[in-house]
Short mmCIF file of C-alpha atoms and ligand atoms in Angstrom, two decimals:
data_model
loop_
_atom_site.label_atom_id
_atom_site.label_comp_id
_atom_site.label_asym_id
_atom_site.label_seq_id
_atom_site.Cartn_x
_atom_site.Cartn_y
_atom_site.Cartn_z
CA MET S 1 10.11 -56.25 -27.99
CA ARG S 2 12.14 -54.46 -25.24
CA ARG S 3 15.88 -54.70 -25.88
CA ILE S 4 18.12 -55.20 -22.86
CA SER S 5 21.81 -55.76 -21.95
CA ILE S 6 23.16 -57.05 -18.69
CA PHE S 7 26.78 -56.16 -17.59
CA GLY S 8 27.89 -58.48 -14.79
CA ALA S 9 25.32 -61.15 -15.79
CA THR S 10 27.03 -63.94 -13.95
CA GLY S 11 27.09 -62.04 -10.54
CA SER S 12 24.58 -61.86 -7.74
CA ILE S 13 22.80 -58.80 -9.20
CA GLY S 14 23.04 -60.17 -12.69
CA GLU S 15 21.53 -63.56 -11.79
CA ASN S 16 18.74 -61.85 -9.82
CA THR S 17 18.05 -59.66 -12.95
CA ILE S 18 17.90 -62.63 -15.19
CA ASP S 19 15.56 -64.33 -12.65
CA LEU S 20 13.09 -61.47 -13.14
CA VAL S 21 13.64 -61.34 -16.87
CA ARG S 22 12.98 -65.17 -17.02
CA ARG S 23 9.81 -64.74 -14.88
CA GLN S 24 8.56 -61.96 -17.13
CA GLY S 25 8.74 -64.08 -20.33
CA GLY S 26 12.45 -64.44 -20.95
CA PRO S 27 13.30 -64.47 -24.70
CA GLU S 28 9.65 -64.26 -25.66
CA ALA S 29 9.37 -60.94 -24.02
CA PHE S 30 12.92 -59.48 -24.13
CA ARG S 31 15.43 -59.21 -26.89
CA THR S 32 18.84 -59.76 -25.10
CA VAL S 33 21.62 -57.83 -26.93
CA ALA S 34 24.67 -58.24 -24.64
CA LEU S 35 25.52 -60.40 -21.60
CA THR S 36 28.88 -59.89 -19.92
CA GLY S 37 30.81 -61.65 -17.21
CA GLY S 38 34.30 -62.26 -15.86
CA ARG S 39 35.92 -65.64 -15.40
CA ASN S 40 32.66 -67.74 -15.08
CA VAL S 41 32.41 -68.32 -18.85
CA THR S 42 30.53 -71.52 -18.40
CA ARG S 43 27.67 -69.76 -16.64
CA LEU S 44 27.88 -66.84 -19.01
CA ALA S 45 27.42 -69.13 -22.00
CA GLU S 46 24.49 -70.94 -20.32
CA LEU S 47 22.74 -67.65 -19.72
CA ALA S 48 23.45 -66.40 -23.25
CA ARG S 49 22.02 -69.53 -24.74
CA GLU S 50 18.93 -69.39 -22.43
CA LEU S 51 18.26 -65.70 -23.29
CA ASP S 52 19.41 -66.19 -26.91
CA ALA S 53 21.79 -63.14 -26.51
CA ASP S 54 23.41 -61.50 -29.60
CA ILE S 55 26.83 -61.23 -27.95
CA ALA S 56 28.49 -62.56 -24.81
CA VAL S 57 31.64 -60.79 -23.49
CA THR S 58 34.13 -61.94 -20.86
CA ALA S 59 36.32 -59.24 -19.36
CA TYR S 60 39.43 -61.37 -19.58
CA PRO S 61 41.09 -62.12 -23.00
CA GLU S 62 42.52 -65.36 -21.63
CA CYS S 63 38.93 -66.65 -21.23
CA LEU S 64 37.84 -66.02 -24.79
CA GLY S 65 38.76 -69.56 -25.99
CA ALA S 66 36.73 -71.27 -23.22
CA LEU S 67 33.76 -68.93 -23.95
CA ARG S 68 33.86 -69.70 -27.71
CA GLU S 69 33.83 -73.33 -26.90
CA ALA S 70 30.91 -73.07 -24.40
CA LEU S 71 28.94 -71.16 -27.04
CA ALA S 72 29.64 -73.49 -29.85
CA GLY S 73 26.51 -74.14 -32.02
CA SER S 74 24.63 -71.14 -30.63
CA ARG S 75 24.16 -67.96 -32.62
CA THR S 76 25.76 -65.85 -29.83
CA GLU S 77 28.97 -64.10 -30.82
CA ALA S 78 31.75 -64.24 -28.32
CA ALA S 79 34.17 -61.40 -27.47
CA ALA S 80 36.68 -60.53 -24.63
CA GLY S 81 38.55 -57.68 -22.93
CA PRO S 82 37.71 -54.20 -21.72
CA GLU S 83 37.35 -52.70 -25.23
CA ALA S 84 34.88 -55.43 -26.18
CA LEU S 85 32.84 -54.61 -23.01
CA ALA S 86 32.78 -51.01 -24.06
CA GLU S 87 31.80 -51.90 -27.65
CA ALA S 88 29.05 -54.17 -26.30
CA ALA S 89 27.75 -51.10 -24.25
CA ASP S 90 27.54 -49.15 -27.57
CA ARG S 91 24.94 -51.50 -28.99
CA PRO S 92 21.60 -49.66 -28.67
CA VAL S 93 19.11 -51.09 -26.12
CA ASP S 94 16.25 -49.77 -24.11
CA TRP S 95 17.40 -50.90 -20.67
CA THR S 96 20.85 -51.79 -19.38
CA MET S 97 21.76 -53.29 -16.13
CA SER S 98 25.14 -52.07 -14.80
CA ALA S 99 26.25 -54.81 -12.45
CA ILE S 100 29.95 -55.30 -12.86
CA VAL S 101 31.74 -55.05 -9.62
CA GLY S 102 34.24 -52.21 -8.96
CA ALA S 103 35.60 -49.38 -11.07
CA ALA S 104 35.62 -51.75 -14.03
CA GLY S 105 31.91 -50.90 -14.38
CA LEU S 106 32.59 -47.28 -15.20
CA VAL S 107 33.36 -47.32 -18.88
CA PRO S 108 30.56 -49.72 -19.91
CA GLY S 109 28.13 -47.73 -17.92
CA LEU S 110 29.21 -44.40 -19.41
CA ARG S 111 29.27 -45.85 -22.97
CA SER S 112 25.78 -47.27 -22.52
CA LEU S 113 24.48 -43.79 -21.78
CA ARG S 114 25.38 -42.65 -25.16
CA HIS S 115 22.51 -44.47 -26.87
CA GLY S 116 19.91 -43.01 -24.57
CA GLY S 117 17.52 -45.52 -22.93
CA THR S 118 17.56 -46.55 -19.27
CA LEU S 119 20.64 -47.47 -17.20
CA ALA S 120 19.69 -49.40 -14.09
CA LEU S 121 22.79 -48.70 -11.95
CA ALA S 122 23.81 -51.28 -9.37
CA ASN S 123 27.55 -50.35 -9.95
CA LYS S 124 27.66 -47.58 -7.31
CA GLU S 125 31.41 -47.34 -7.89
CA SER S 126 30.75 -45.49 -11.20
CA LEU S 127 28.94 -42.74 -9.39
CA VAL S 128 31.57 -42.54 -6.64
CA CYS S 129 34.39 -42.26 -9.08
CA ALA S 130 32.73 -40.08 -11.76
CA GLY S 131 29.25 -39.08 -10.57
CA ALA S 132 29.36 -35.60 -12.38
CA LEU S 133 30.53 -37.32 -15.53
CA MET S 134 27.82 -39.99 -15.54
CA MET S 135 25.09 -37.43 -14.89
CA ALA S 136 26.28 -35.12 -17.55
CA GLU S 137 26.45 -37.94 -20.07
CA ALA S 138 22.94 -38.96 -19.24
CA VAL S 139 21.69 -35.41 -19.77
CA ARG S 140 23.59 -34.95 -23.00
CA HIS S 141 22.22 -38.15 -24.63
CA GLY S 142 18.73 -38.11 -23.07
CA ALA S 143 19.33 -41.36 -21.09
CA ARG S 144 17.74 -42.10 -17.70
CA ILE S 145 19.69 -43.51 -14.74
CA LEU S 146 17.65 -45.51 -12.24
CA PRO S 147 19.13 -46.51 -8.85
CA VAL S 148 19.33 -50.25 -8.06
CA ASP S 149 21.12 -50.06 -4.76
CA SER S 150 18.35 -50.80 -2.33
CA GLU S 151 18.88 -47.61 -0.19
CA HIS S 152 18.89 -45.38 -3.34
CA SER S 153 15.90 -47.22 -4.84
CA ALA S 154 14.16 -46.53 -1.51
CA ILE S 155 15.12 -42.87 -1.63
CA PHE S 156 13.88 -42.60 -5.17
CA GLN S 157 10.58 -44.29 -4.28
CA ALA S 158 10.15 -41.96 -1.25
CA LEU S 159 10.66 -38.93 -3.50
CA GLN S 160 8.12 -40.02 -6.09
CA GLY S 161 5.47 -37.23 -6.40
CA GLU S 162 7.29 -35.05 -3.97
CA ASP S 163 9.04 -31.67 -4.57
CA ARG S 164 12.79 -32.61 -4.22
CA ALA S 165 13.51 -29.08 -2.95
CA ARG S 166 11.41 -29.86 0.11
CA ALA S 167 13.47 -32.84 1.09
CA GLU S 168 15.90 -31.74 3.74
CA ARG S 169 17.78 -34.97 4.61
CA VAL S 170 18.20 -38.56 3.75
CA ILE S 171 18.89 -41.36 6.18
CA ILE S 172 20.36 -44.55 4.75
CA THR S 173 20.48 -47.65 6.89
CA ALA S 174 23.17 -50.24 7.34
CA SER S 175 22.65 -53.68 8.84
CA GLY S 176 26.07 -53.24 10.55
CA GLY S 177 27.24 -56.48 8.94
CA PRO S 178 28.53 -59.57 10.66
CA PHE S 179 30.82 -57.52 12.86
CA ARG S 180 28.30 -54.96 14.18
CA ASP S 181 28.98 -55.85 17.86
CA TRP S 182 32.58 -57.02 17.56
CA THR S 183 35.29 -55.50 19.68
CA ALA S 184 38.30 -53.80 18.14
CA ALA S 185 40.42 -56.87 19.20
CA GLN S 186 38.09 -59.13 17.44
CA LEU S 187 38.07 -57.14 14.36
CA ALA S 188 41.94 -57.23 14.25
CA ALA S 189 41.61 -61.01 13.92
CA ALA S 190 38.68 -61.18 11.49
CA THR S 191 39.11 -63.42 8.30
CA PRO S 192 37.77 -62.69 4.81
CA GLU S 193 35.34 -65.63 5.25
CA GLN S 194 33.88 -64.14 8.49
CA ALA S 195 33.68 -60.74 6.78
CA ALA S 196 31.80 -62.02 3.75
CA ALA S 197 29.16 -63.82 5.88
CA HIS S 198 26.50 -61.11 5.74
CA PRO S 199 23.69 -61.73 8.24
CA ASN S 200 20.78 -60.50 6.00
CA TRP S 201 21.69 -60.09 2.35
CA VAL S 202 23.10 -62.60 -0.08
CA MET S 203 25.61 -60.66 -2.29
CA GLY S 204 28.95 -60.99 -4.05
CA GLN S 205 31.98 -61.52 -1.89
CA ARG S 206 33.43 -57.92 -2.35
CA ILE S 207 30.30 -55.98 -1.46
CA SER S 208 29.69 -58.34 1.46
CA ILE S 209 33.11 -57.47 2.97
CA ASP S 210 32.54 -53.80 2.20
CA SER S 211 29.30 -54.07 4.18
CA ALA S 212 31.23 -55.49 7.16
CA SER S 213 33.71 -52.63 7.09
CA LEU S 214 30.95 -50.05 6.38
CA PHE S 215 32.91 -49.05 3.28
CA ASN S 216 29.80 -50.08 1.28
CA LYS S 217 27.80 -47.49 3.36
CA ALA S 218 30.53 -44.90 2.68
CA LEU S 219 30.22 -45.51 -1.05
CA GLU S 220 26.46 -45.13 -0.80
CA MET S 221 26.71 -41.86 1.13
CA ILE S 222 28.62 -40.50 -1.88
CA GLU S 223 26.30 -42.26 -4.21
CA ALA S 224 23.28 -40.43 -2.55
CA ARG S 225 25.13 -37.13 -3.03
CA GLU S 226 25.81 -37.77 -6.77
CA PHE S 227 22.44 -39.23 -7.48
CA PHE S 228 20.08 -36.94 -5.83
CA GLY S 229 22.29 -33.77 -5.23
CA PHE S 230 21.96 -33.89 -1.37
CA ALA S 231 24.74 -31.93 0.42
CA PRO S 232 27.02 -33.93 2.59
CA GLU S 233 25.48 -32.67 5.85
CA GLN S 234 22.05 -33.75 4.65
CA ILE S 235 23.15 -37.45 4.31
CA GLU S 236 22.91 -39.52 7.56
CA VAL S 237 23.53 -43.18 8.33
CA LEU S 238 21.74 -45.32 10.88
CA VAL S 239 22.58 -48.81 11.85
CA HIS S 240 19.48 -50.98 11.53
CA PRO S 241 20.22 -54.59 12.21
CA GLN S 242 16.94 -55.91 10.72
CA SER S 243 17.51 -54.48 7.22
CA ILE S 244 13.78 -53.76 6.78
CA VAL S 245 13.86 -49.99 6.40
CA HIS S 246 16.27 -49.32 3.58
CA ALA S 247 16.19 -45.42 3.70
CA LEU S 248 14.09 -42.50 4.92
CA VAL S 249 13.69 -39.01 3.42
CA GLY S 250 13.05 -36.15 5.80
CA PHE S 251 10.90 -33.33 4.40
CA ALA S 252 10.70 -29.59 5.40
CA ASP S 253 7.55 -30.22 7.46
CA GLY S 254 9.33 -32.71 9.76
CA GLY S 255 7.83 -35.74 8.22
CA LEU S 256 9.96 -38.80 7.40
CA MET S 257 8.97 -41.16 4.47
CA ALA S 258 10.51 -44.48 5.07
CA HIS S 259 10.78 -47.28 2.52
CA LEU S 260 10.37 -50.84 3.96
CA GLY S 261 11.02 -54.11 2.12
CA PRO S 262 12.47 -57.60 2.38
CA ALA S 263 16.19 -57.97 2.04
CA ASP S 264 15.83 -59.19 -1.51
CA MET S 265 17.54 -57.29 -4.38
CA ARG S 266 14.82 -58.44 -6.71
CA HIS S 267 12.63 -55.66 -5.34
CA ALA S 268 14.93 -52.80 -6.33
CA ILE S 269 15.94 -54.53 -9.55
CA GLY S 270 12.25 -55.17 -10.42
CA TYR S 271 11.34 -51.61 -9.56
CA ALA S 272 14.05 -50.33 -12.01
CA LEU S 273 12.91 -52.88 -14.68
CA SER S 274 9.28 -51.86 -14.52
CA TRP S 275 9.54 -48.16 -13.59
CA PRO S 276 7.17 -46.16 -13.74
CA ASP S 277 4.97 -49.17 -13.28
CA ARG S 278 5.17 -51.65 -10.43
CA ALA S 279 5.21 -55.26 -11.54
CA ALA S 280 4.20 -58.14 -9.21
CA LEU S 281 7.41 -59.42 -7.78
CA PRO S 282 8.32 -62.84 -6.32
CA VAL S 283 9.63 -61.42 -3.08
CA GLU S 284 8.55 -62.17 0.54
CA ARG S 285 5.66 -60.02 1.88
CA LEU S 286 6.75 -58.46 5.13
CA ASP S 287 5.02 -59.64 8.38
CA LEU S 288 5.74 -56.79 10.58
CA ALA S 289 3.91 -58.29 13.62
CA ARG S 290 6.26 -61.38 13.34
CA ILE S 291 9.36 -59.05 13.02
CA GLY S 292 8.06 -57.21 16.07
CA GLN S 293 10.89 -54.70 16.61
CA LEU S 294 12.88 -52.34 14.34
CA GLU S 295 15.96 -51.03 15.98
CA PHE S 296 18.17 -47.99 15.03
CA ARG S 297 21.41 -46.74 16.41
CA ALA S 298 24.21 -44.47 15.26
CA PRO S 299 27.25 -46.05 13.70
CA ASP S 300 30.42 -46.39 15.73
CA GLU S 301 32.87 -44.40 13.72
CA MET S 302 35.83 -45.41 15.83
CA ARG S 303 35.52 -49.16 15.01
CA PHE S 304 34.22 -48.31 11.51
CA PRO S 305 36.01 -45.18 10.22
CA ALA S 306 34.60 -45.53 6.65
CA VAL S 307 31.63 -43.36 7.35
CA ARG S 308 33.87 -40.50 8.57
CA LEU S 309 36.11 -40.90 5.48
CA ALA S 310 33.14 -40.61 3.24
CA ARG S 311 32.28 -37.24 4.71
CA GLU S 312 35.82 -36.07 4.18
CA VAL S 313 35.70 -37.34 0.59
CA MET S 314 32.53 -35.53 -0.08
CA ALA S 315 33.94 -32.30 1.51
CA ARG S 316 37.14 -32.60 -0.53
CA GLY S 317 35.33 -33.15 -3.90
CA GLY S 318 37.35 -33.11 -7.12
CA LEU S 319 38.94 -36.49 -7.74
CA ALA S 320 38.69 -37.64 -4.06
CA GLY S 321 35.86 -40.02 -4.84
CA ALA S 322 37.80 -41.81 -7.59
CA ALA S 323 40.86 -42.07 -5.31
CA PHE S 324 38.75 -43.25 -2.40
CA ASN S 325 37.10 -46.07 -4.38
CA ALA S 326 40.31 -47.27 -5.93
CA ALA S 327 42.12 -47.17 -2.53
CA LYS S 328 39.20 -49.10 -1.02
CA GLU S 329 39.35 -51.71 -3.80
CA ALA S 330 43.13 -52.13 -3.41
CA ALA S 331 42.93 -52.32 0.36
CA LEU S 332 40.26 -55.05 -0.01
CA ASP S 333 42.67 -56.91 -2.39
CA ALA S 334 45.36 -56.78 0.22
CA PHE S 335 42.97 -57.99 2.94
CA LEU S 336 41.87 -60.96 0.71
CA ALA S 337 45.52 -61.73 0.12
CA ALA S 338 46.09 -61.80 3.83
CA GLU S 339 48.61 -59.01 3.51
CA ILE S 340 46.79 -56.79 6.05
CA ARG S 341 44.23 -57.16 8.81
CA PHE S 342 40.62 -56.11 8.56
CA PRO S 343 40.96 -52.72 10.31
CA ASP S 344 44.12 -51.93 8.32
CA MET S 345 41.91 -51.37 5.29
CA ALA S 346 40.56 -48.04 6.54
CA GLY S 347 44.07 -47.03 7.78
CA CYS S 348 45.61 -47.65 4.33
CA VAL S 349 42.76 -45.84 2.53
CA GLU S 350 43.05 -42.76 4.89
CA ALA S 351 46.83 -42.60 4.53
CA VAL S 352 46.69 -42.72 0.78
CA LEU S 353 43.91 -40.11 0.48
CA GLY S 354 46.11 -37.83 2.78
CA GLN S 355 49.29 -38.54 0.54
CA LEU S 356 47.40 -37.80 -2.71
CA ASP S 357 45.75 -34.73 -1.30
CA ALA S 358 49.01 -33.29 -0.08
CA ALA S 359 50.57 -33.86 -3.53
CA GLY S 360 47.72 -32.04 -5.21
CA ASN S 361 46.44 -35.14 -7.03
CA LEU S 362 42.86 -34.77 -5.92
CA THR S 363 42.41 -31.23 -7.09
CA SER S 364 40.59 -30.77 -10.48
CA ALA S 365 37.99 -28.31 -11.45
CA THR S 366 36.47 -30.72 -14.00
CA ILE S 367 36.18 -34.53 -14.05
CA ASP S 368 36.95 -36.37 -17.23
CA LEU S 369 37.56 -40.08 -17.79
CA ASP S 370 41.42 -39.69 -18.24
CA LYS S 371 41.73 -37.79 -14.93
CA VAL S 372 39.56 -40.39 -13.12
CA GLN S 373 41.56 -43.27 -14.59
CA ALA S 374 44.90 -41.66 -13.77
CA VAL S 375 43.98 -41.05 -10.09
CA ASP S 376 42.46 -44.54 -9.85
CA HIS S 377 45.75 -46.04 -11.11
CA LEU S 378 47.83 -43.90 -8.73
CA ALA S 379 45.68 -44.65 -5.67
CA ARG S 380 45.94 -48.41 -6.30
CA LEU S 381 49.74 -48.27 -6.58
CA LYS S 382 49.94 -46.16 -3.38
CA THR S 383 47.57 -48.42 -1.46
CA ALA S 384 49.46 -51.60 -2.64
CA GLU S 385 52.61 -49.89 -1.17
CA ALA S 386 50.92 -48.81 2.06
CA ALA S 387 49.54 -52.30 2.52
CA ARG S 388 53.01 -53.83 2.10
CA LYS S 389 54.44 -51.46 4.68
CA THR S 390 51.50 -52.06 7.09
CA GLY S 391 51.76 -55.83 6.61
CA LYS S 392 55.46 -55.85 7.55
CA ASN S 393 54.84 -53.90 10.91
P1 NDP U 1 29.38 -60.19 -7.91
O1 NDP U 1 30.88 -60.28 -7.43
O2 NDP U 1 28.42 -61.19 -7.54
O3 NDP U 1 29.37 -60.10 -9.54
C1 NDP U 1 30.22 -59.26 -10.30
C2 NDP U 1 30.02 -59.37 -11.71
O4 NDP U 1 31.11 -58.66 -12.40
C3 NDP U 1 30.22 -60.83 -12.25
O5 NDP U 1 29.46 -60.99 -13.43
C4 NDP U 1 31.72 -60.83 -12.62
O6 NDP U 1 32.05 -61.90 -13.45
C5 NDP U 1 31.94 -59.54 -13.19
N1 NDP U 1 33.14 -59.10 -13.10
C6 NDP U 1 34.17 -59.13 -12.14
N2 NDP U 1 35.29 -58.54 -12.32
C7 NDP U 1 35.15 -57.92 -13.51
C8 NDP U 1 35.92 -57.05 -14.31
N3 NDP U 1 37.18 -56.76 -13.88
N4 NDP U 1 35.50 -56.61 -15.53
C9 NDP U 1 34.20 -56.91 -15.86
N5 NDP U 1 33.35 -57.75 -15.21
C10 NDP U 1 33.75 -58.26 -14.01
O7 NDP U 1 28.95 -58.76 -7.57
P2 NDP U 1 27.54 -58.26 -7.07
O8 NDP U 1 26.58 -58.71 -8.08
O9 NDP U 1 27.30 -58.38 -5.70
O10 NDP U 1 27.65 -56.67 -7.24
C11 NDP U 1 27.73 -56.10 -8.50
C12 NDP U 1 27.57 -54.55 -8.38
O11 NDP U 1 26.35 -54.29 -7.77
C13 NDP U 1 28.62 -53.99 -7.39
O12 NDP U 1 28.91 -52.57 -7.85
C14 NDP U 1 27.85 -53.78 -6.08
O13 NDP U 1 28.38 -52.84 -5.34
C15 NDP U 1 26.43 -53.51 -6.51
N6 NDP U 1 25.41 -53.89 -5.67
C16 NDP U 1 25.32 -55.21 -5.35
C17 NDP U 1 24.29 -55.64 -4.42
C18 NDP U 1 24.15 -57.10 -4.10
O14 NDP U 1 23.09 -57.43 -3.40
N7 NDP U 1 24.82 -58.00 -4.59
C19 NDP U 1 23.44 -54.64 -3.83
C20 NDP U 1 23.57 -53.31 -4.22
C21 NDP U 1 24.56 -52.95 -5.10
P3 NDP U 1 32.44 -63.39 -13.00
O15 NDP U 1 31.66 -63.75 -11.83
O16 NDP U 1 32.06 -64.20 -14.19
O17 NDP U 1 33.94 -63.47 -12.76
#
């Protein structure tokens, strides 16, 4: 029986993963080792009971009592806190879903690579913060990392059977989010609720707002570099409002291989769950005649500077990715707390990257976890300071 663990089980990707696990036989077909969540311990316990998990872990020690209570009478062990998450990742499994949101997903992802097996990676932040480290750890322990982000799954699928060396560019698409056609003045007045209302995809609040600011696309550009080894100048972004074409790979002969699919994460999750096979999946079959038109346009980097910042981060290298991700997460916290306006997020991130670079904090010939965590911490502090200053002006 295939052993699985799901980190971030109570989130949007986690629930979609469990939907597929359930449809493919649930506890009859899979032995669930660990399920993890954050504050939603009621749901975590429900899922753990349903899948008969060995252990359920909440990220927050103050939620342990409630989790224990919700699991009473079941055979599932309860645990809490970041160390418990890492220890759950040490338990050997064949397939792990990494779907915690944010840099908090890095350590569990890294630790799960140590027992080999497959890591299905939705947590793009871990590659942005520490791509070289993740990849080296996978090689060292004979583990396989499969992409779950729809764009990277699309690239991965377009590269199947191809000579990677003959791929000369990748194009990842962005819907443009709810603010695609908003003016700068409208963006300045945007609320978190408006920013989280994605037109095509149903996702967690944070990634939805990152989609509206194109910070999500910026992370994905860096993820494409780390995952597939494309050079920064080989990675392009196109705004594609229909979210049907997820990515294209351009080959040396001028041909482009596009991957098309419905805006349903169960396609990419299901692909990673069944790879190298393709399972029948419960997703909509596209009717292109009904869709009629597929549009593409260049992103507006004036209104959405995140794409430009991603290029600068890739050119900078070293610890720039870790600082960028942490600054972005802290800027999003400040926006959610109504301390800064929507466009200020990019301003704060750019200012903090500049400060850290000038102070030599982004330079490092090698990447290790301590260095990544130190720059992450610093970037969060600096961004909170920058946000307070910006908010007062
Ligand atoms: P959600 O916000 O829906 O879910 C996040 C999960 O992480 C929940 O289980 C949450 O627990 C848990 N969590 C929150 N904070 C912490 C923490 N500090 N430590 C440990 N666990 C925590 O996010 P999504 O499912 O949307 O996204 C998850 C990841 O997948 C992100 O990296 C995102 O970028 C990526 N991704 C998501 C896509 C999507 O369609 N949603 C598409 C492509 C990539 P709880 O809810 O119980 O508090």
